[in-house]
mmCIF file of C-alpha atoms in Angstrom:
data_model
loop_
_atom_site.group_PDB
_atom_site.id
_atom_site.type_symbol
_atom_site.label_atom_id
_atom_site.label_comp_id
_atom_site.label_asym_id
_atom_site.label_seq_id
_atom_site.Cartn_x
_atom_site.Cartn_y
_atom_site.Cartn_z
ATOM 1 C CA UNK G 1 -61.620 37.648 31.918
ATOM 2 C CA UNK G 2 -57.856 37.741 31.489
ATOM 3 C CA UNK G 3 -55.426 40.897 32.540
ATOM 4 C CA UNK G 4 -52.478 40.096 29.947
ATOM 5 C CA UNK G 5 -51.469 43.123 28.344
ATOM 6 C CA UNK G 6 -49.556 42.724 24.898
ATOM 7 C CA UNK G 7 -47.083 45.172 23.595
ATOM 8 C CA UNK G 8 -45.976 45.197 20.269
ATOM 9 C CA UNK G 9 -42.338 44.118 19.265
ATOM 10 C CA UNK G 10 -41.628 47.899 17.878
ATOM 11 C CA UNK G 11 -42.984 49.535 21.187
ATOM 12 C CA UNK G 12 -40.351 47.025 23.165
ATOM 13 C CA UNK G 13 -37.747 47.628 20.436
ATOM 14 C CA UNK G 14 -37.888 51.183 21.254
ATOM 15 C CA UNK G 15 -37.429 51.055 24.876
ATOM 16 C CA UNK G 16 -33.988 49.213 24.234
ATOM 17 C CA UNK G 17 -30.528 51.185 24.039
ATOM 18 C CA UNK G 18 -26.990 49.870 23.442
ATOM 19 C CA UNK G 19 -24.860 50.861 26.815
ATOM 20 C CA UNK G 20 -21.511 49.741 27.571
ATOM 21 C CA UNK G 21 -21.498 47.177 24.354
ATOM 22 C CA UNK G 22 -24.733 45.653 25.887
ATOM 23 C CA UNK G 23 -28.432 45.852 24.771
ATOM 24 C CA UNK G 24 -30.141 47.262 28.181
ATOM 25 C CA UNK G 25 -33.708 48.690 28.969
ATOM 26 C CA UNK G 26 -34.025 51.210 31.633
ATOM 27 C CA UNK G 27 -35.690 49.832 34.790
ATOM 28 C CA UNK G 28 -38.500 52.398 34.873
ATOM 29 C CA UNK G 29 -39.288 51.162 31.379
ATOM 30 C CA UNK G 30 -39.652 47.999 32.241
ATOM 31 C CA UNK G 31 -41.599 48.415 35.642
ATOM 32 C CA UNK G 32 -44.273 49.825 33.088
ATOM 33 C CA UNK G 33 -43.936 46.928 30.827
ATOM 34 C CA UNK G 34 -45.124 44.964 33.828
ATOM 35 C CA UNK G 35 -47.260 47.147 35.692
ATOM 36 C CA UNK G 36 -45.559 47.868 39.008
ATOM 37 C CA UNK G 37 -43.510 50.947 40.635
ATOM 38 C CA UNK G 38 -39.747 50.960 39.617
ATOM 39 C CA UNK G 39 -38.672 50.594 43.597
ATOM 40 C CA UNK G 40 -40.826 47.262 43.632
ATOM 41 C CA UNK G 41 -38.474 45.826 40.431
ATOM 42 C CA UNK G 42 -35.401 47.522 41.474
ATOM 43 C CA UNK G 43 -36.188 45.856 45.319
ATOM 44 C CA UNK G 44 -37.264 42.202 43.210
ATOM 45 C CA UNK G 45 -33.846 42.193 41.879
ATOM 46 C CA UNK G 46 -31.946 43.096 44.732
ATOM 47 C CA UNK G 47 -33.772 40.432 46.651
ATOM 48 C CA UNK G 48 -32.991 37.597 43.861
ATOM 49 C CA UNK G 49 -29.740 39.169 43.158
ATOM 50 C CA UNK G 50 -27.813 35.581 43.298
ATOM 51 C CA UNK G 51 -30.282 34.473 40.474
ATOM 52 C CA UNK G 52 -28.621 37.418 38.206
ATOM 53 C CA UNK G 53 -25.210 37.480 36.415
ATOM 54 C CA UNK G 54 -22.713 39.621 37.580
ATOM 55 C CA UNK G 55 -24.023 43.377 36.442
ATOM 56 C CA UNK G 56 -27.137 42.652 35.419
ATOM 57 C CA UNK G 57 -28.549 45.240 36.613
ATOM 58 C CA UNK G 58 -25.920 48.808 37.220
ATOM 59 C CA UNK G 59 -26.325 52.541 37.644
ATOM 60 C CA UNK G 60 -25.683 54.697 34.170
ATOM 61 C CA UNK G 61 -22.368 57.096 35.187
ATOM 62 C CA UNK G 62 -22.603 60.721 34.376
ATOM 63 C CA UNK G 63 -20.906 60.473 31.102
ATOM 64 C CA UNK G 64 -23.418 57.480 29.828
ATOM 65 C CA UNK G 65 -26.142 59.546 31.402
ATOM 66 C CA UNK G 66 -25.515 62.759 29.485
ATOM 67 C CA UNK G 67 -25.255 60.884 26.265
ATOM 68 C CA UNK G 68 -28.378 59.550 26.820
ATOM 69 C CA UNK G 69 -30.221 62.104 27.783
ATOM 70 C CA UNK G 70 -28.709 64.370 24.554
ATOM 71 C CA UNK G 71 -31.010 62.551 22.658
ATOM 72 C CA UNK G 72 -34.454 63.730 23.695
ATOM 73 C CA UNK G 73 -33.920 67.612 22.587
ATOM 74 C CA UNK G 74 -37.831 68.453 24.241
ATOM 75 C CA UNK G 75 -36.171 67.748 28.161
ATOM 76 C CA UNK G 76 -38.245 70.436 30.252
ATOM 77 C CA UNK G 77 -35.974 69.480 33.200
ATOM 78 C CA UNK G 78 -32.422 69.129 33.533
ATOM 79 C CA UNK G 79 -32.776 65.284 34.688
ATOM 80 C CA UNK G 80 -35.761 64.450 32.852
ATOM 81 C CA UNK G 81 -37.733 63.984 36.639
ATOM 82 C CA UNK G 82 -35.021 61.947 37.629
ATOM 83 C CA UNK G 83 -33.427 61.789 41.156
ATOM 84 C CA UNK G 84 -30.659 59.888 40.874
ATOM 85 C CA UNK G 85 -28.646 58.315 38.046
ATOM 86 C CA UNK G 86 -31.179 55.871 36.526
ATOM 87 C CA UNK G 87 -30.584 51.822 36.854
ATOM 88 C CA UNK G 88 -30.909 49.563 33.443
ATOM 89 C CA UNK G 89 -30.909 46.048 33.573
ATOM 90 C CA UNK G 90 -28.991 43.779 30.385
ATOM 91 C CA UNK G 91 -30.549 40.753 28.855
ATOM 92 C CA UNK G 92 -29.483 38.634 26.074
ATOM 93 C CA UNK G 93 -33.255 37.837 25.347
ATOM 94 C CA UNK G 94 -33.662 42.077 24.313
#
């Protein structure tokens, strides 16, 4: 019996945004992509952070957050759940 869990291409494609001239994927995203609690990746990296590029992973600003966030018109809240500014983590490979 095997646990892999496939996504499609267009699932992942949509969970990818274009931030500071970079494709990134928000770190909550991709905890669910594999599974675990977005403290667990956001603690993984930190851990292993000498095995990361410079900015691999960073914090949105306000500005970058507003933008973002201007393009989901349904928001019930006025940080989408959110507590702090959300983290997003740049790959080449996206």
């Amino acid at each position: 019996m095997s646990n892999d869990i496939t996504f499609s291409e267009e699932l992942i494609s949509y969970k990818i945004y274009f931030i500071r001239n970079q494709k990134v994927m928000f770190v909550r995203d991709l905890a669910v992509l594999y599974g675990i609690e977005t403290r667990v990746l956001k603690q993984a990296v930190r851990r292993n952070i000498s095995r990361f590029t410079y900015g691999f992973m960073f914090e949105l600003d306000i500005t970058e957050f507003e933008n973002w966030r201007s393009q989901f018109v349904t928001s019930n809240s006025e940080k989408m759940g959110l507590r702090y500014l959300p983290m997003v983590l740049q790959n080449t490979a996206y």
